[in-house]
Coordinates of C-alpha atoms and ligand atoms in Angstrom, one line a residue:
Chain T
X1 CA 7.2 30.0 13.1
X2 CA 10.3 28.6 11.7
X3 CA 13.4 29.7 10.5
X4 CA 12.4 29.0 6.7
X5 CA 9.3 30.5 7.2
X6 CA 11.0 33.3 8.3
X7 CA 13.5 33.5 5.3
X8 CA 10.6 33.1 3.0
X9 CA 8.9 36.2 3.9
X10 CA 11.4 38.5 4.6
X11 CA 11.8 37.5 0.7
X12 CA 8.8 38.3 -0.5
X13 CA 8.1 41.6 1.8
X14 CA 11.8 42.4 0.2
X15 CA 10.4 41.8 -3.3
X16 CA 7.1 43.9 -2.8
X17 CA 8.9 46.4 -1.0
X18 CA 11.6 46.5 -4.1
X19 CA 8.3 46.5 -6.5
X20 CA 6.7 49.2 -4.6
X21 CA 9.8 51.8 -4.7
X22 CA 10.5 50.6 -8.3
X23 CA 6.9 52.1 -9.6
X24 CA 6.6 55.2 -7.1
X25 CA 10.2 56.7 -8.1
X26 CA 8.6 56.5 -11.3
X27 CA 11.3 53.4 -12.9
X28 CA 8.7 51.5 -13.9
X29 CA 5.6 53.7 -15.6
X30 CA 2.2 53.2 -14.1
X31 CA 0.8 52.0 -17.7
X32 CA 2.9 49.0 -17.5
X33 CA 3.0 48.1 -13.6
X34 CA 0.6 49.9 -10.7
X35 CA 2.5 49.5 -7.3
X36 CA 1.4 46.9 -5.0
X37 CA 0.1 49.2 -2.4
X38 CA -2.4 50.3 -5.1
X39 CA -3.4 46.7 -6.6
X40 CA -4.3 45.9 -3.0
X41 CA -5.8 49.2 -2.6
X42 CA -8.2 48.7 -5.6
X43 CA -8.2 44.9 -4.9
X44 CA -10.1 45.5 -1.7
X45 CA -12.4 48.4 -2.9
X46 CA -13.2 45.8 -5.7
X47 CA -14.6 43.5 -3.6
X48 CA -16.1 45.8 -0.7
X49 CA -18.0 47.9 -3.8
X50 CA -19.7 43.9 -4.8
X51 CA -18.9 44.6 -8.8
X52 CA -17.4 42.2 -9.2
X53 CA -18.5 39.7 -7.0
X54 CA -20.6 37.9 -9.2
X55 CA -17.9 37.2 -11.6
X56 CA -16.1 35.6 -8.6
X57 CA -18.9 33.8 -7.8
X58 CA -19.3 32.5 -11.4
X59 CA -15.7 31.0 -11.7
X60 CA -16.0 29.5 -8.5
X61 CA -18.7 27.7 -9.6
X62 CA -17.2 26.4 -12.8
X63 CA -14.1 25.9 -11.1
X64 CA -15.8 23.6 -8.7
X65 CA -18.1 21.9 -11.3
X66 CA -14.9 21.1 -13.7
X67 CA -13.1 20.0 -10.4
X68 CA -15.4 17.8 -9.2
X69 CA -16.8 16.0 -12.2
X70 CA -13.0 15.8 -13.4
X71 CA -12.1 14.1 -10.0
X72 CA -15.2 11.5 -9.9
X73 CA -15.3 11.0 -13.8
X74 CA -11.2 10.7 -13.3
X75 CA -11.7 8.0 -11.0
X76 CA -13.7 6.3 -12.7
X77 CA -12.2 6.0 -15.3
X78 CA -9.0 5.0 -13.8
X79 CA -10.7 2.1 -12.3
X80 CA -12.3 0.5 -15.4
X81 CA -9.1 0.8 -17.8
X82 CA -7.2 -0.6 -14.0
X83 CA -10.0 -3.5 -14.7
X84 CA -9.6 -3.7 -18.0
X85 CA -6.3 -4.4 -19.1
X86 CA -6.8 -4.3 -22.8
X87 CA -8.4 -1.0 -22.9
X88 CA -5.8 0.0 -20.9
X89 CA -3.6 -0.6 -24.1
X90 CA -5.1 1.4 -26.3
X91 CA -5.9 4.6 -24.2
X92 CA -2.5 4.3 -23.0
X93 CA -0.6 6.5 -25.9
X94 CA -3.7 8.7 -25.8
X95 CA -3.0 9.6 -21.8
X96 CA 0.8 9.3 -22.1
X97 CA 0.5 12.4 -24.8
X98 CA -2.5 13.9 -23.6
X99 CA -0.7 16.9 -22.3
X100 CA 0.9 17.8 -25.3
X101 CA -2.4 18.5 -26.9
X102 CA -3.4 22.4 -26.5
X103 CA -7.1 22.0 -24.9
X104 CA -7.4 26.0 -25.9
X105 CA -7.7 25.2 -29.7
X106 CA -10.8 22.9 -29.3
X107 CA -13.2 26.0 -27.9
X108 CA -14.7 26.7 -31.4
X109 CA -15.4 23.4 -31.8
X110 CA -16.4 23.5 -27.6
X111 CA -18.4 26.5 -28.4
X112 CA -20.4 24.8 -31.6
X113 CA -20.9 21.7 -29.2
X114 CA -22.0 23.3 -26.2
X115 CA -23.0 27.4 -27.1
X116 CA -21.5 30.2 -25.5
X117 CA -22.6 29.9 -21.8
X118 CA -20.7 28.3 -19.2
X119 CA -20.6 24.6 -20.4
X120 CA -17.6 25.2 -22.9
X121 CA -15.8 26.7 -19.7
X122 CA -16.3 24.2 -18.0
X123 CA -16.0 21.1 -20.0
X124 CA -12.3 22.8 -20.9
X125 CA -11.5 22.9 -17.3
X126 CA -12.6 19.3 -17.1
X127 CA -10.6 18.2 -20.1
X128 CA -7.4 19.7 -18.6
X129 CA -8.1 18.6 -14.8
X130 CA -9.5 14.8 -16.0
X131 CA -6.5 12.8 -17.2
X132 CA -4.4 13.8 -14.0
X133 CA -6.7 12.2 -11.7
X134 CA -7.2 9.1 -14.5
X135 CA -3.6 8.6 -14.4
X136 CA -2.8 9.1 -10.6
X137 CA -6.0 6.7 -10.0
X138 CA -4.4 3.9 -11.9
X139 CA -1.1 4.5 -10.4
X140 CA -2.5 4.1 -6.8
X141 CA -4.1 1.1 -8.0
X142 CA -1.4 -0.3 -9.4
X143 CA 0.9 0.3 -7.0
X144 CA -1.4 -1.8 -4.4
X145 CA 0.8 -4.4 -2.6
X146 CA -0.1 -7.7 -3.9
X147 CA 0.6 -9.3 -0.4
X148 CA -2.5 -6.8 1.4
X149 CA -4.9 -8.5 -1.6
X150 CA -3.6 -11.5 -0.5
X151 CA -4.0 -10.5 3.3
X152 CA -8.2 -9.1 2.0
X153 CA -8.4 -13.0 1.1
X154 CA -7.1 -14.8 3.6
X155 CA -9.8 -12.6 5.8
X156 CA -12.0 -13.9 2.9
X157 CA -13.3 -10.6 2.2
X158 CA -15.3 -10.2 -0.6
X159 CA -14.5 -8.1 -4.0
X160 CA -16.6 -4.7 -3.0
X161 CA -15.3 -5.0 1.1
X162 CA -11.8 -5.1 -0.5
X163 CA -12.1 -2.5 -2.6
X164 CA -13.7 0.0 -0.5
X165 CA -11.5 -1.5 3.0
X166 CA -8.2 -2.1 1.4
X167 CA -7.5 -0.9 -2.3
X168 CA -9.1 2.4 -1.5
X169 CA -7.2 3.3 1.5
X170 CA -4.0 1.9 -0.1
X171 CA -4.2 3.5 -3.4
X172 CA -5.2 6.8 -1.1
X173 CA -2.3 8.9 -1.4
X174 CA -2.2 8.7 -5.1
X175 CA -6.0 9.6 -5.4
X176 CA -5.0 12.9 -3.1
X177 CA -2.0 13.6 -5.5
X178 CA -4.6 13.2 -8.5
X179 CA -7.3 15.6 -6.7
X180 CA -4.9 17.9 -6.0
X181 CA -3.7 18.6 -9.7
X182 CA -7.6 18.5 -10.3
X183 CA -7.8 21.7 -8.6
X184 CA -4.8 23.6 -10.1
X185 CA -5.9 22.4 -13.3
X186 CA -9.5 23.1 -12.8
X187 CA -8.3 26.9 -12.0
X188 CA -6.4 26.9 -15.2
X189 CA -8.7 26.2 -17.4
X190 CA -11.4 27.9 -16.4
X191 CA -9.7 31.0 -15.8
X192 CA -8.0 30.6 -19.4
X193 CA -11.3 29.9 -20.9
X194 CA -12.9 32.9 -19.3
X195 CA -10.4 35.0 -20.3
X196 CA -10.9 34.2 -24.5
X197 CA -14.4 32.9 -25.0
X198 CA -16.7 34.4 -22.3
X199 CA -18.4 37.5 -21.1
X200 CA -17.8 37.0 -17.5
X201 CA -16.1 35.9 -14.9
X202 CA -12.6 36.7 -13.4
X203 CA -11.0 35.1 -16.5
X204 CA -13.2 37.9 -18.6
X205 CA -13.1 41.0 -16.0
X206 CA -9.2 40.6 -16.5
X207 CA -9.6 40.3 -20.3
X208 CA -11.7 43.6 -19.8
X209 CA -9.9 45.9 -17.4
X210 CA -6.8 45.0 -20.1
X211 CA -8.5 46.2 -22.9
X212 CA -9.6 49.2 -21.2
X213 CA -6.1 50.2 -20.6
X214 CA -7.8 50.1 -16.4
X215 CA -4.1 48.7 -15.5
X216 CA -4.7 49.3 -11.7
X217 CA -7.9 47.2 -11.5
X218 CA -6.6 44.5 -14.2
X219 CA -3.9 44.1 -11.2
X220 CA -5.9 43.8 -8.2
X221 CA -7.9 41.0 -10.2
X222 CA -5.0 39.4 -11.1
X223 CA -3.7 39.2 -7.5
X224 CA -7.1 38.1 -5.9
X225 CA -7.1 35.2 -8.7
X226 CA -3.6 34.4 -7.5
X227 CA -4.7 35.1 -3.9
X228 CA -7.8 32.8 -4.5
X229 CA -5.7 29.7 -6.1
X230 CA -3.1 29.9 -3.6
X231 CA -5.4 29.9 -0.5
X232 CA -7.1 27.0 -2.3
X233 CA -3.9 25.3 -2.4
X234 CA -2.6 25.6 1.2
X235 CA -6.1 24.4 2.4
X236 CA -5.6 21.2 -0.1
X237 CA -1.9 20.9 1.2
X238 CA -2.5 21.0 5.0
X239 CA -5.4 18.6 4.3
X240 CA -2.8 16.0 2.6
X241 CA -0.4 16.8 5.7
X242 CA -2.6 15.1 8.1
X243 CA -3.5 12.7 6.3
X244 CA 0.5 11.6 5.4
X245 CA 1.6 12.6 8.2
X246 CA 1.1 9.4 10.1
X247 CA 1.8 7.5 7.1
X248 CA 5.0 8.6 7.1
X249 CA 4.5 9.1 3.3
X250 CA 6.0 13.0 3.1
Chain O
X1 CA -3.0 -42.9 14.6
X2 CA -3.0 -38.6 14.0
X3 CA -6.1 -37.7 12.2
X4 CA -5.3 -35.9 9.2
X5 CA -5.7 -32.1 9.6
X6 CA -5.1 -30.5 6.2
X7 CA -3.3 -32.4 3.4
X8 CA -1.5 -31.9 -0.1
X9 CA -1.3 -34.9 -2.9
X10 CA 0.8 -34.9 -5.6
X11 CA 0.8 -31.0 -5.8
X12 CA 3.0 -29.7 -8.3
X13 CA 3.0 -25.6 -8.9
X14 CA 5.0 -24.1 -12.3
X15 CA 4.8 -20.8 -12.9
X16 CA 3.8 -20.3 -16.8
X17 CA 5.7 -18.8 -19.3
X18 CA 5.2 -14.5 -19.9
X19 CA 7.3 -12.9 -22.5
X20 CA 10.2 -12.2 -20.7
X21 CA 10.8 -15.4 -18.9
X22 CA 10.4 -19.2 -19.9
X23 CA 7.7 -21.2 -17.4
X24 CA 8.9 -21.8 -13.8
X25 CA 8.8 -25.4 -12.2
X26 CA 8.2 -23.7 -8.5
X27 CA 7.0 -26.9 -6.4
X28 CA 7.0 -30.4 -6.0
X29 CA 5.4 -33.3 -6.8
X30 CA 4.6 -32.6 -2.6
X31 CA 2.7 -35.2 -0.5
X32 CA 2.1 -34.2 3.3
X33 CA 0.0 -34.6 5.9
X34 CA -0.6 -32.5 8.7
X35 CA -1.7 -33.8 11.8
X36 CA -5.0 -31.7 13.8
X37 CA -3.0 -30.0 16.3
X38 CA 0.7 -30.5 14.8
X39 CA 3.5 -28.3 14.9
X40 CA 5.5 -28.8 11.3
X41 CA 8.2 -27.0 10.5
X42 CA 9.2 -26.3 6.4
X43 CA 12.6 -25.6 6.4
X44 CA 14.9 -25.3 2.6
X45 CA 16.9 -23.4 0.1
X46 CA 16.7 -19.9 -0.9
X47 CA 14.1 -19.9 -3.6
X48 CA 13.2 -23.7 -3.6
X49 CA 9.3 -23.2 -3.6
X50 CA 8.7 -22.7 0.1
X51 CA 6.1 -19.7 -0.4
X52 CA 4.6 -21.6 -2.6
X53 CA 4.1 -24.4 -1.1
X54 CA 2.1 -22.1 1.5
X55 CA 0.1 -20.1 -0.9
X56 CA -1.1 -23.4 -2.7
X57 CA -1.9 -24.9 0.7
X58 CA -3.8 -21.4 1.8
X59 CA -5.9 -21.7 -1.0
X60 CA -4.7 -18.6 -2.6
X61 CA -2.7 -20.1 -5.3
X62 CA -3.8 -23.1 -7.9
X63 CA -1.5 -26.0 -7.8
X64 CA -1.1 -27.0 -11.4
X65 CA -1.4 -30.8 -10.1
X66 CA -2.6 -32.6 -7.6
X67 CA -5.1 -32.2 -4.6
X68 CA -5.3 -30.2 -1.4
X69 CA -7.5 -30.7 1.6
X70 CA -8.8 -29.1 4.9
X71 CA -10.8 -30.5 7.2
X72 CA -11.9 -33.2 4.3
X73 CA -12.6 -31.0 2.1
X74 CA -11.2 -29.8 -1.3
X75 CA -9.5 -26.5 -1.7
X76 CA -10.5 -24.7 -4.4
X77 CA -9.7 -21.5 -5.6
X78 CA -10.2 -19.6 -2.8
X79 CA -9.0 -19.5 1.2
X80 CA -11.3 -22.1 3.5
X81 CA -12.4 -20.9 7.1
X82 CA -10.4 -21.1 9.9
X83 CA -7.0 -20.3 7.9
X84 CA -4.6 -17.8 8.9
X85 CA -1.5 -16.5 7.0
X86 CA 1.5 -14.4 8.1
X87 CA 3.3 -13.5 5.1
X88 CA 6.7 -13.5 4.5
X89 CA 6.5 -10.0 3.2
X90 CA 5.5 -7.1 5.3
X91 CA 1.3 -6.9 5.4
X92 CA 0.2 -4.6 7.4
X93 CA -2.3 -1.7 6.8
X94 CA 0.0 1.8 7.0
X95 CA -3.4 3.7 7.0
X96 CA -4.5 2.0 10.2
X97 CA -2.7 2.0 13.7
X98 CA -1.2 -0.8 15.1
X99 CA -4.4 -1.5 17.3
X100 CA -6.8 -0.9 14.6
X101 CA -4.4 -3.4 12.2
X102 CA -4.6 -6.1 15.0
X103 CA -8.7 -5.7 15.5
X104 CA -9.2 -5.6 11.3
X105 CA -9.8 -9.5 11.2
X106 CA -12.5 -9.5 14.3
X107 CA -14.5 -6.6 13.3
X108 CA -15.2 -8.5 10.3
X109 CA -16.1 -11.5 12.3
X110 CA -19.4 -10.2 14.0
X111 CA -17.9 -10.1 17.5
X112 CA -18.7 -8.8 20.7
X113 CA -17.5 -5.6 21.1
X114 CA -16.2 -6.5 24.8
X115 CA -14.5 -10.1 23.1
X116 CA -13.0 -8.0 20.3
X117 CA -11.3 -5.2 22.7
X118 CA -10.0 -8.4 25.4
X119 CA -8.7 -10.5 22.3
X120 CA -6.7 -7.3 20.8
X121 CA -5.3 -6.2 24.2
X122 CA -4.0 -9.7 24.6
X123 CA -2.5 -10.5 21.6
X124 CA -0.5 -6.8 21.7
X125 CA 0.5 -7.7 25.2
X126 CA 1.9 -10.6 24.4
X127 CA 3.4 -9.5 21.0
X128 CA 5.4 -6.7 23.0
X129 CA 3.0 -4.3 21.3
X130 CA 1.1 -1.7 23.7
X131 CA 3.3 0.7 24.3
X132 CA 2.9 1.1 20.6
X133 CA -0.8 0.3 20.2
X134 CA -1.3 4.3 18.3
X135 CA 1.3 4.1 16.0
X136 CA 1.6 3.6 12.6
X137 CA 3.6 0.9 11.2
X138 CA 5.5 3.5 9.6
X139 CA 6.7 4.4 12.7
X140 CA 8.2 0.3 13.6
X141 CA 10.6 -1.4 12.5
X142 CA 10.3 -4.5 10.5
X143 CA 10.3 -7.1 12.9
X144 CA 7.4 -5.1 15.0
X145 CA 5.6 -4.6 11.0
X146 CA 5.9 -8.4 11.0
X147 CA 5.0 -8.7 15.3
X148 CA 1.5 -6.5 14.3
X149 CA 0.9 -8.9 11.4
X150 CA 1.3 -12.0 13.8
X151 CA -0.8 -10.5 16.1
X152 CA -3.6 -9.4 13.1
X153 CA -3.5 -13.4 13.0
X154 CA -4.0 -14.8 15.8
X155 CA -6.6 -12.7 17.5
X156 CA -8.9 -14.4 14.9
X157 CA -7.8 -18.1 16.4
X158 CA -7.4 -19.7 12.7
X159 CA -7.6 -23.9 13.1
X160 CA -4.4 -23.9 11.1
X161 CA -2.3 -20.8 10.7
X162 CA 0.4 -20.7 8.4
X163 CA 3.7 -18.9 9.2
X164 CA 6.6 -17.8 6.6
X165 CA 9.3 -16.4 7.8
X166 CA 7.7 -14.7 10.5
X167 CA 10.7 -14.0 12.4
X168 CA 12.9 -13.3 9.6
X169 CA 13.3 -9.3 10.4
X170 CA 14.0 -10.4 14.1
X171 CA 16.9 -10.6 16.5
X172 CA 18.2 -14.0 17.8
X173 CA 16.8 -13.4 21.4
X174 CA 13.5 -12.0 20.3
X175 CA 13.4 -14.6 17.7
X176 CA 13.4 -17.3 20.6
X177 CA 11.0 -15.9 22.8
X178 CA 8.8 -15.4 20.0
X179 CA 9.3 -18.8 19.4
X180 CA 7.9 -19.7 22.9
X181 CA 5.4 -17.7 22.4
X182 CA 3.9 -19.1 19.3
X183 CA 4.5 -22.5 21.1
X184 CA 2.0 -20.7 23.9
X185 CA -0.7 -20.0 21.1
X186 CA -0.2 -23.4 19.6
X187 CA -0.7 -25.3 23.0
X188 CA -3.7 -23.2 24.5
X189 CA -5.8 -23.0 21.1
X190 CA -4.9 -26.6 20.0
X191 CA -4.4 -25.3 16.0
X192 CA -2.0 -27.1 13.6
X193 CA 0.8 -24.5 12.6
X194 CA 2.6 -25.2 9.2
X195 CA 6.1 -22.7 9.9
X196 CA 8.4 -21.7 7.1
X197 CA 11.6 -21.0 8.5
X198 CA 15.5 -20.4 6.9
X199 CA 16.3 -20.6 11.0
X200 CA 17.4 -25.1 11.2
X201 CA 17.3 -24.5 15.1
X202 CA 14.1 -23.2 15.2
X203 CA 12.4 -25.7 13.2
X204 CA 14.5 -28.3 15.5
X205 CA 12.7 -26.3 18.7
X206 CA 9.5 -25.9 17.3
X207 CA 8.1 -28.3 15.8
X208 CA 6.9 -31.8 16.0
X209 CA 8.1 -32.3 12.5
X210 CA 10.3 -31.1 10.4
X211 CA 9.9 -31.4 6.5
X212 CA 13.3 -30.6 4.1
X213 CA 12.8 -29.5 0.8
X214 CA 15.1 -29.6 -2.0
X215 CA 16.1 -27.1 -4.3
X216 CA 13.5 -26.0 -6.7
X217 CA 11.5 -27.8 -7.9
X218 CA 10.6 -28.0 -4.2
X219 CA 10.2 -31.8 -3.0
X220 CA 10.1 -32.7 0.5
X221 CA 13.0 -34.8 0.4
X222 CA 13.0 -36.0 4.2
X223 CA 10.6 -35.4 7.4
X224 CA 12.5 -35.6 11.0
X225 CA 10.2 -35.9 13.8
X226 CA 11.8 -34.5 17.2
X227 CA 9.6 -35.8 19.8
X228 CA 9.4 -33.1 22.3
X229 CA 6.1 -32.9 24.9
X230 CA 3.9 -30.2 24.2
X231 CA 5.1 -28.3 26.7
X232 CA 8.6 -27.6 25.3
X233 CA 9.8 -24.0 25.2
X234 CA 13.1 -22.5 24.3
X235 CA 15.3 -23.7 27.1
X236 CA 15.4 -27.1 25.1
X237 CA 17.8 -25.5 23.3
X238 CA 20.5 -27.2 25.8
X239 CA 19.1 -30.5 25.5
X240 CA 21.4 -32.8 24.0
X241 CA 18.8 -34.4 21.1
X242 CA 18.3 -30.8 20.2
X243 CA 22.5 -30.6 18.8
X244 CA 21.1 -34.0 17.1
X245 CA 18.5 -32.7 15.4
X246 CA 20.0 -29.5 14.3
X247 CA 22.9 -31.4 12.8
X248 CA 20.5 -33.8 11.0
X249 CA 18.5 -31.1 9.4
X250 CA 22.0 -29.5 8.4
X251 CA 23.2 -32.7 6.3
X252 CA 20.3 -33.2 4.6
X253 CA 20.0 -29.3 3.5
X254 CA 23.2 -28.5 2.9
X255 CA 23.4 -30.3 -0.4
X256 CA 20.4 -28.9 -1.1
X257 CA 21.5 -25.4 -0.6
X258 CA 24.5 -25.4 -2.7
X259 CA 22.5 -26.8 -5.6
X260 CA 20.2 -23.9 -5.3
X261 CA 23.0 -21.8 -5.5
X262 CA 23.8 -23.1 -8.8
X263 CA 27.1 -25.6 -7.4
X264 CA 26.6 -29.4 -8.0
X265 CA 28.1 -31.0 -5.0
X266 CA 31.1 -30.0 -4.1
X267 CA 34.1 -32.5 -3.1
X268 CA 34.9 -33.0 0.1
X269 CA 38.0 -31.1 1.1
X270 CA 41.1 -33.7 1.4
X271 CA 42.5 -33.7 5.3
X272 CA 45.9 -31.6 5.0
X273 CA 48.8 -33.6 5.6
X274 CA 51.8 -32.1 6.5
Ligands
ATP1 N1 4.6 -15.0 -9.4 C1 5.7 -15.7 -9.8 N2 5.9 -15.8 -11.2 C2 6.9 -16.6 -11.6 N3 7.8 -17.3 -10.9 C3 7.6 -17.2 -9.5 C4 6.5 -16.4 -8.9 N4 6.6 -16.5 -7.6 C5 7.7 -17.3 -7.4 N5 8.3 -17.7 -8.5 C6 9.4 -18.6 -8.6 O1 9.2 -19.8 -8.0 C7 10.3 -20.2 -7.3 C8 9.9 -20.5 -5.8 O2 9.6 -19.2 -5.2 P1 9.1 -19.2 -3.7 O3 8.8 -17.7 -3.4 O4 8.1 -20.1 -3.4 O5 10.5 -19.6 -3.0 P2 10.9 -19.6 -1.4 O6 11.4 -21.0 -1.1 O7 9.8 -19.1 -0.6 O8 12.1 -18.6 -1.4 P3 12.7 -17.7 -0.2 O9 13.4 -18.6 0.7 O10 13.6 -16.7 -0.9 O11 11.5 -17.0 0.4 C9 11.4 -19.2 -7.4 O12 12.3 -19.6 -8.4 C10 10.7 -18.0 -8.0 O13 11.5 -17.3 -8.9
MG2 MG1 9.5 -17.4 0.5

């Protein structure tokens, strides 16, 4: 390991180890903070006892269903208003100030849409995963050098070999960047959504344990969600790694 | 008599209007003949139309006027068979290694896998390429970028292969072996090579003929023909026609070049008297 890596955990053991004297001496009452030791503690019973994996199971499900019809439906997207210049126009103050709008506030008008199942969860962690990958899609593709279209018709390659053989690869690291905010924002949503308009999931079993005044198990959910994204994210992050890597692009 | 290889009439090339900038007279009128199995050289001023000239002769751009032709027939709109470029800015694939860019052309052509792997070896062996054959052109320089971009061209043994500025990102000594290399190509596959080049002695090595534009609007103001043998190479280089040549090609362009920097003619400086 290196140096860095090092640094950065002595950090955060320091930090937990600060957080874990800080609750048992009593300077921080259990009601507000459980120590560390005890939110992994409980985190593990949690999810050796099975209660709650079904929740887990449930917002990994609609984390993956918002990612993965946010990254296709993203994409596709991207490519017809790349295609289309003129519609690009008019959605373009629409995605320019998309994230100022607070997805949150639609769910009543979700819920009347869609009912109270998980389609309203989902379709908000499309909604909030969607426009990252439309806009990172047309950025790859526009950022295509014009001298490799030129090289695709010198070789007199035709319009789908191009686009799977040279625009694709080329526009490649921008689709990653794109897929990767998919996933963060996939989490969010979903996660946010569960925790106001449903009646399960780890979004909801938070919601519960909080209401319940069950500070220790509202904890360990909290850091197996936070466990959960970041192990998501190094996966995603070594993945993008290789693929740079030779590419030089990092 | 040289039978006519590829040829441009009257070609003309503006650039329209767009909001920001008024239309661009790019190129010509141009008439030129290539000869099948010529070695032509373009050589001109910064900016005069010289990538144009190649991308309306490619096929990839529309001249606004005039006619082009390749093997008698009519370019139109898109890039005939047997046509290779090596552009003047940096083409290669980063997501592919340096092998894999050189082999992208043949695995399109329906090769033999065994012709395909002998063809690639050959044209990284002779492009000063295998000890780099698994890297990425992120990993090159420029003039290697530009070496794998040759290479990418001439495994696929275009009839006419069109060259800008290949050798721009190179040293003086690579610059002339590559030159003697390309010669190489040019002798054993018998293809006509239109070269854009900003180097005067290179054209005056090179080629058969050299053309001279002017400053933009590019015209071809005069054509010098060197006369070498086909088997020429870079030693020529102390031959007393090729100081001629050079010199020649200098006159003519360097009027040329200061009116493409935006100076009229400038007077001839008086011999100091003391
Ligand atoms: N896509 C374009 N749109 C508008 N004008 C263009 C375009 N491409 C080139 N031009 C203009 O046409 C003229 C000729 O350009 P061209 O690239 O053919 O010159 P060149 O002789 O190749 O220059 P250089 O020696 O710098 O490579 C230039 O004045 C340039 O500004
Ligand atoms: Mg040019």
């Amino acid at each position: 390991m290196s140096r860095v890596t090092w640094v950065r955990l002595a950090v955060v053991a320091g930090a937990l180890a600060a957080l874990e004297a800080a609750c048992r001496s009593g300077l921080i009452s259990p009601h507000t903070l459980v120590p560390p030791s005890v939110m992994l503690a409980t985190a593990a019973k949690l999810l050796q006892s099975g209660e709650i994996t079904a929740d887990l199971l449930r917002t990994l499900r609609n984390v993956l269903a918002a990612f993965v019809t946010a990254v296709a439906g993203g994409f596709f997207i991207g490519v017809v208003l790349h295609a289309a210049p003129p519609l690009r126009r008019v959605a373009y103050p629409f995605l320019a100030s998309y994230y100022a709008i607070p997805v949150f506030a639609l769910y009543p008008a979700l819920i009347v849409v869609f009912g109270m199942g998980d389609l309203p969860i989902i379709v908000i962690g499309f909604l909030f995963a969607v426009v990252a990958m439309i806009i990172n899609t047309l950025d790859g593709l526009d950022r295509i050098p014009r001298v490799l279209l030129k090289t695709a018709r010198v070789m007199r390659m035709g319009p789908v070999a191009t686009a799977l053989r040279i625009k694709l690869p080329s526009a490649a690291p921008h689709l990653f960047t794109g897929t990767k905010l998919a996933v963060a924002y996939s989490f969010i949503g979903v996660i946010a959504a569960e925790f106001i308009l449903s009646g399960a999931g780890l979004g909801y079993a938070i919601s519960y344990a909080y209401n319940n005044f069950n500070t220790a198990r509202m904890y360990a959910l909290m850091l197996l969600v936070i466990t959960l994204v970041i192990a998501v994210n190094l996966a995603f992050y070594t993945w993008e790694q290789r693929l740079l890597r030779r590419r030089n692009l990092r | 008599m040289m039978r006519i290889h590829a040829e441009l009439q009257g070609v003309t090339r503006v650039y329209p209007a767009t909001p920001t900038h008024s239309a661009v007279h790019a190129l010509g009128p141009v008439d030129l003949a290539l000869g099948r199995g010529e070695f032509f050289s373009v050589v001109g001023p910064s900016g005069c139309g010289k990538s144009t000239l190649l991308e309306v002769l490619a096929g990839l751009a529309q001249p606004t006027a005039g006619s082009i032709t390749f093997e008698s027939a009519t370019i139109q709109g898109a890039v005939p068979d047997g046509v290779g470029v090596v552009f003047q800015d940096d083409a290669s694939f980063p997501w592919l290694n340096v092998r894999e860019n050189v082999a992208f052309g043949l695995k399109r052509a329906r090769l033999p896998a065994a012709e395909v792997r002998e063809r690639v070896e050959y044209a990284l062996s002779f492009m000063g390429l295998d000890d780099f054959a698994l890297a990425y052109p992120a990993q090159l320089s420029g003039g290697m970028r530009q070496r794998v971009c040759i290479a990418r061209t001439l495994v696929t043994q275009p009839r006419l292969i069109l060259l800008d500025e290949p050798f721009g990102a190179l040293d003086q000594q690579t610059r002339l072996l590559m030159g003697d290399e390309l010669l190489r190509v040019w002798r054993e596959t018998g293809a006509t090579v239109l070269l854009i080049t900003h180097a005067l002695d290179e054209a005056a090595m090179l080629s058969d003929r050299v053309g001279v534009m002017s400053a933009r609007p590019g015209r071809i103001i005069e054509v010098v023909k060197t006369g070498w043998s086909r088997d020429r190479d870079s030693r020529l280089a102390s031959d007393a026609q090729f100081g001629n040549i050079t010199s020649r090609l200098w006159r003519v362009l360097r009027e040329e070049s200061l009116k493409g920097l935006g100076r009229t003619g400038t007077p001839p400086r008086k011999q100091e008297t003391i």
